[in-house]
């Protein structure tokens, strides 16, 4: 299920690019090639969603984008909080600003008074102590953690106590959360160092 949802998100991004280039239809094998997935897998995924294409024209791009949205987007806007407005946090705020209206980062938190009460890429940065008031008030259900590793578990605990059900964690820390809370950790420094290591080896 987790993998299918991930592929749907990927298909939609590719379809949005295809739509921007002006194409109205796409074949499963074309989508498969750019996604780096087998065409049968693409057809199976779309069929599971109840979507089928025409053998002669392929899939209708705009309809498919809409269909994927219905399958993976929340019915109403789902709100996200980001904790840690450092370099990475600011980059994430910039990247997502206005990108997914149904999945909006509506509040940021930091414990550095120099960052508090500023609007960063459209998102207000609040003091950490305001989290217990703002998270329920804005009905936030997802948290993004971009604080250093040593603070990540504490932030995760606070978020979980505020009934957050999903955490995207960018800190290099293995978070412990209760059942029912979904965590995905993305350690981009390790990822870059790994790629760089193999890039050196390949020379
Ligand atoms: P900057 O130099 O702007 O602080 P940075 O990316 O080098 O950027 P980090 O040390 O990685 O900063 O920290 C990321 C952010 O997390 C910073 O804005 C910092 O103030 C904040 N931060 C650190 N610990 C906590 C915490 N316990 N609660 C909330 N925010 C925190």
CSV table of C-alpha atoms and ligand atoms in Angstrom, one decimal:
chain,number,residue,atom,x,y,z
A,1,UNK,CA,0.0,0.0,0.0
A,2,UNK,CA,2.8,2.4,1.0
A,3,UNK,CA,4.6,1.7,-2.3
A,4,UNK,CA,1.4,2.1,-4.4
A,5,UNK,CA,0.7,5.5,-2.8
A,6,UNK,CA,4.3,6.5,-3.5
A,7,UNK,CA,4.0,5.4,-7.2
A,8,UNK,CA,0.7,7.3,-7.6
A,9,UNK,CA,2.4,10.5,-6.3
A,10,UNK,CA,5.2,9.9,-8.8
A,11,UNK,CA,2.8,9.2,-11.7
A,12,UNK,CA,1.0,12.5,-11.0
A,13,UNK,CA,4.2,14.5,-11.1
A,14,UNK,CA,5.2,13.0,-14.4
A,15,UNK,CA,1.6,13.5,-15.8
A,16,UNK,CA,1.7,17.2,-14.7
A,17,UNK,CA,4.9,17.6,-16.7
A,18,UNK,CA,3.4,15.7,-19.7
A,19,UNK,CA,0.3,18.0,-19.5
A,20,UNK,CA,2.5,21.1,-19.4
A,21,UNK,CA,4.1,20.0,-22.6
A,22,UNK,CA,0.7,19.9,-24.2
A,23,UNK,CA,0.0,16.2,-24.6
A,24,UNK,CA,-3.6,15.0,-24.0
A,25,UNK,CA,-2.9,11.3,-23.9
A,26,UNK,CA,-0.2,9.0,-22.6
A,27,UNK,CA,0.5,5.3,-23.0
A,28,UNK,CA,1.3,3.2,-20.0
A,29,UNK,CA,4.7,2.3,-21.5
A,30,UNK,CA,5.6,6.0,-21.8
A,31,UNK,CA,4.7,6.6,-18.2
A,32,UNK,CA,6.6,3.5,-17.2
A,33,UNK,CA,9.7,4.6,-19.0
A,34,UNK,CA,10.0,7.9,-17.3
A,35,UNK,CA,8.9,6.4,-13.9
A,36,UNK,CA,11.5,3.6,-14.3
A,37,UNK,CA,8.8,1.0,-13.7
A,38,UNK,CA,7.4,-1.8,-15.8
A,39,UNK,CA,4.4,-1.0,-18.0
A,40,UNK,CA,2.5,-3.9,-16.5
A,41,UNK,CA,3.0,-2.4,-13.1
A,42,UNK,CA,1.7,1.0,-14.2
A,43,UNK,CA,-1.4,-0.6,-15.8
A,44,UNK,CA,-2.0,-2.7,-12.7
A,45,UNK,CA,-1.7,0.4,-10.4
A,46,UNK,CA,-4.2,2.4,-12.5
A,47,UNK,CA,-6.6,-0.5,-12.9
A,48,UNK,CA,-6.6,-1.0,-9.1
A,49,UNK,CA,-7.8,2.6,-8.9
A,50,UNK,CA,-10.5,1.8,-11.4
A,51,UNK,CA,-8.9,3.8,-14.2
A,52,UNK,CA,-8.5,2.4,-17.7
A,53,UNK,CA,-7.0,3.8,-20.9
A,54,UNK,CA,-8.0,3.2,-24.5
A,55,UNK,CA,-5.7,0.7,-26.4
A,56,UNK,CA,-5.4,3.1,-29.3
A,57,UNK,CA,-4.9,6.4,-27.5
A,58,UNK,CA,-3.7,5.5,-24.1
A,59,UNK,CA,-4.7,7.3,-20.9
A,60,UNK,CA,-6.4,10.7,-20.9
A,61,UNK,CA,-3.8,12.8,-19.0
A,62,UNK,CA,-6.1,15.4,-17.4
A,63,UNK,CA,-8.6,12.7,-16.3
A,64,UNK,CA,-5.8,10.6,-14.9
A,65,UNK,CA,-4.4,13.5,-12.9
A,66,UNK,CA,-7.9,14.1,-11.5
A,67,UNK,CA,-8.4,10.4,-10.7
A,68,UNK,CA,-5.0,10.1,-8.8
A,69,UNK,CA,-5.9,13.3,-6.9
A,70,UNK,CA,-9.2,11.7,-5.8
A,71,UNK,CA,-7.3,8.5,-4.7
A,72,UNK,CA,-4.4,10.0,-2.8
A,73,UNK,CA,-5.4,13.6,-1.8
A,74,UNK,CA,-7.3,14.4,1.3
A,75,UNK,CA,-11.0,15.4,0.6
A,76,UNK,CA,-10.3,18.7,2.3
A,77,UNK,CA,-7.0,20.5,2.9
A,78,UNK,CA,-4.7,18.6,5.2
A,79,UNK,CA,-2.4,20.8,7.2
A,80,UNK,CA,1.2,20.4,8.0
A,81,UNK,CA,3.6,21.9,10.6
A,82,UNK,CA,7.3,22.2,10.1
A,83,UNK,CA,9.6,22.3,13.1
A,84,UNK,CA,13.1,23.8,12.7
A,85,UNK,CA,13.4,26.8,10.4
A,86,UNK,CA,17.1,26.3,9.6
A,87,UNK,CA,18.6,26.0,6.1
A,88,UNK,CA,16.8,22.8,5.3
A,89,UNK,CA,13.5,23.9,6.9
A,90,UNK,CA,13.5,27.1,4.9
A,91,UNK,CA,14.3,25.2,1.6
A,92,UNK,CA,11.3,22.9,2.3
A,93,UNK,CA,9.0,25.8,3.0
A,94,UNK,CA,10.2,27.5,-0.2
A,95,UNK,CA,9.7,24.3,-2.2
A,96,UNK,CA,6.2,23.5,-1.0
A,97,UNK,CA,4.9,27.1,-0.9
A,98,UNK,CA,1.7,27.1,-3.0
A,99,UNK,CA,2.6,23.8,-4.6
A,100,UNK,CA,0.0,21.5,-3.2
A,101,UNK,CA,-3.1,23.5,-2.0
A,102,UNK,CA,-4.6,20.4,-0.4
A,103,UNK,CA,-1.4,19.7,1.6
A,104,UNK,CA,-0.2,23.0,3.0
A,105,UNK,CA,2.5,23.8,5.5
A,106,UNK,CA,0.5,26.3,7.6
A,107,UNK,CA,2.8,26.8,10.6
A,108,UNK,CA,6.5,26.6,11.4
A,109,UNK,CA,8.1,26.4,14.8
A,110,UNK,CA,11.5,27.2,16.1
A,111,UNK,CA,13.1,27.8,19.5
A,112,UNK,CA,15.5,30.5,18.1
A,113,UNK,CA,14.0,33.9,19.0
A,114,UNK,CA,15.7,35.4,15.9
A,115,UNK,CA,13.5,33.3,13.7
A,116,UNK,CA,10.2,33.6,15.6
A,117,UNK,CA,7.4,35.8,14.4
A,118,UNK,CA,8.9,36.1,10.9
A,119,UNK,CA,7.0,34.9,7.8
A,120,UNK,CA,9.2,32.5,5.8
A,121,UNK,CA,8.1,31.7,2.3
A,122,UNK,CA,4.5,32.4,3.2
A,123,UNK,CA,4.6,30.5,6.5
A,124,UNK,CA,4.7,32.1,9.9
A,125,UNK,CA,7.3,30.9,12.3
A,126,UNK,CA,6.0,30.6,15.8
A,127,UNK,CA,7.9,30.0,19.1
A,128,UNK,CA,8.1,26.3,20.0
A,129,UNK,CA,6.0,26.8,23.1
A,130,UNK,CA,3.0,27.9,21.0
A,131,UNK,CA,2.9,24.5,19.3
A,132,UNK,CA,0.4,23.0,21.8
A,133,UNK,CA,-2.0,25.8,21.1
A,134,UNK,CA,-1.5,26.2,17.3
A,135,UNK,CA,-1.4,22.6,16.1
A,136,UNK,CA,-4.9,21.7,17.4
A,137,UNK,CA,-6.3,25.2,16.5
A,138,UNK,CA,-5.2,24.8,12.8
A,139,UNK,CA,-6.2,21.1,12.8
A,140,UNK,CA,-2.6,20.0,11.8
A,141,UNK,CA,-2.2,16.3,11.3
A,142,UNK,CA,1.3,16.0,9.7
A,143,UNK,CA,4.7,17.2,11.0
A,144,UNK,CA,8.0,17.8,9.2
A,145,UNK,CA,11.0,17.6,11.5
A,146,UNK,CA,14.1,19.7,10.4
A,147,UNK,CA,15.8,20.2,13.7
A,148,UNK,CA,19.2,18.7,14.5
A,149,UNK,CA,19.3,15.0,15.4
A,150,UNK,CA,19.6,15.5,19.2
A,151,UNK,CA,16.3,17.4,19.3
A,152,UNK,CA,14.3,15.2,16.9
A,153,UNK,CA,12.9,12.7,19.3
A,154,UNK,CA,11.7,15.4,21.7
A,155,UNK,CA,10.0,17.2,18.8
A,156,UNK,CA,8.5,13.9,17.6
A,157,UNK,CA,7.1,13.2,21.1
A,158,UNK,CA,5.6,16.6,21.3
A,159,UNK,CA,4.0,16.2,17.9
A,160,UNK,CA,2.6,12.8,18.8
A,161,UNK,CA,1.2,14.2,22.0
A,162,UNK,CA,-0.6,16.8,19.9
A,163,UNK,CA,-2.2,13.9,18.0
A,164,UNK,CA,-0.1,14.2,14.8
A,165,UNK,CA,-0.4,11.0,12.8
A,166,UNK,CA,2.3,11.3,10.3
A,167,UNK,CA,5.9,12.6,10.5
A,168,UNK,CA,8.4,13.3,7.7
A,169,UNK,CA,11.7,13.3,9.5
A,170,UNK,CA,14.8,14.9,8.0
A,171,UNK,CA,16.9,14.4,11.1
A,172,UNK,CA,19.4,11.5,11.1
A,173,UNK,CA,17.6,9.9,14.1
A,174,UNK,CA,15.6,6.7,14.3
A,175,UNK,CA,12.4,8.1,15.9
A,176,UNK,CA,10.3,6.0,18.2
A,177,UNK,CA,6.6,6.6,17.9
A,178,UNK,CA,3.5,4.7,19.0
A,179,UNK,CA,1.6,2.4,16.7
A,180,UNK,CA,-0.8,4.4,14.4
A,181,UNK,CA,1.8,7.1,13.7
A,182,UNK,CA,3.5,6.9,10.3
A,183,UNK,CA,7.1,8.0,10.1
A,184,UNK,CA,9.3,8.4,7.0
A,185,UNK,CA,12.9,9.4,7.5
A,186,UNK,CA,14.9,11.1,4.7
A,187,UNK,CA,18.5,11.6,5.6
A,188,UNK,CA,19.7,13.6,2.6
A,189,UNK,CA,23.3,14.0,3.9
A,190,UNK,CA,23.8,10.3,4.1
A,191,UNK,CA,22.2,10.0,0.7
A,192,UNK,CA,24.5,12.5,-0.8
A,193,UNK,CA,27.6,11.0,0.9
A,194,UNK,CA,26.6,7.5,-0.3
A,195,UNK,CA,26.2,8.7,-3.9
A,196,UNK,CA,29.5,10.6,-3.7
A,197,UNK,CA,31.3,7.5,-2.4
A,198,UNK,CA,30.1,5.4,-5.3
A,199,UNK,CA,30.8,8.2,-7.7
A,200,UNK,CA,34.4,8.1,-6.6
A,201,UNK,CA,34.6,4.4,-6.8
A,202,UNK,CA,33.2,4.4,-10.3
A,203,UNK,CA,36.0,6.7,-11.7
B,1,LIG,P1,20.6,28.2,10.9
B,1,LIG,O1,22.1,28.5,10.8
B,1,LIG,O2,19.7,29.1,10.2
B,1,LIG,O3,20.2,27.9,12.3
B,1,LIG,P2,21.0,25.4,10.3
B,1,LIG,O4,20.3,24.6,9.2
B,1,LIG,O5,22.5,25.3,10.4
B,1,LIG,O6,20.5,26.9,10.1
B,1,LIG,P3,20.4,23.6,12.5
B,1,LIG,O7,21.4,23.7,13.6
B,1,LIG,O8,20.4,22.4,11.6
B,1,LIG,O9,20.4,25.0,11.7
B,1,LIG,O10,18.9,23.7,13.1
B,1,LIG,C1,17.8,23.7,12.3
B,1,LIG,C2,16.8,24.6,13.0
B,1,LIG,O11,16.2,24.0,14.1
B,1,LIG,C3,17.3,26.0,13.5
B,1,LIG,O12,16.5,27.0,13.0
B,1,LIG,C4,17.3,25.8,15.0
B,1,LIG,O13,17.0,27.1,15.6
B,1,LIG,C5,16.1,24.9,15.2
B,1,LIG,N1,16.1,24.1,16.4
B,1,LIG,C6,17.1,23.4,17.0
B,1,LIG,N2,16.7,22.7,18.0
B,1,LIG,C7,15.4,23.0,18.2
B,1,LIG,C8,14.4,22.6,19.1
B,1,LIG,N3,14.6,21.8,20.1
B,1,LIG,N4,13.1,23.0,18.9
B,1,LIG,C9,12.9,23.9,17.8
B,1,LIG,N5,13.8,24.3,16.9
B,1,LIG,C10,15.0,23.8,17.1
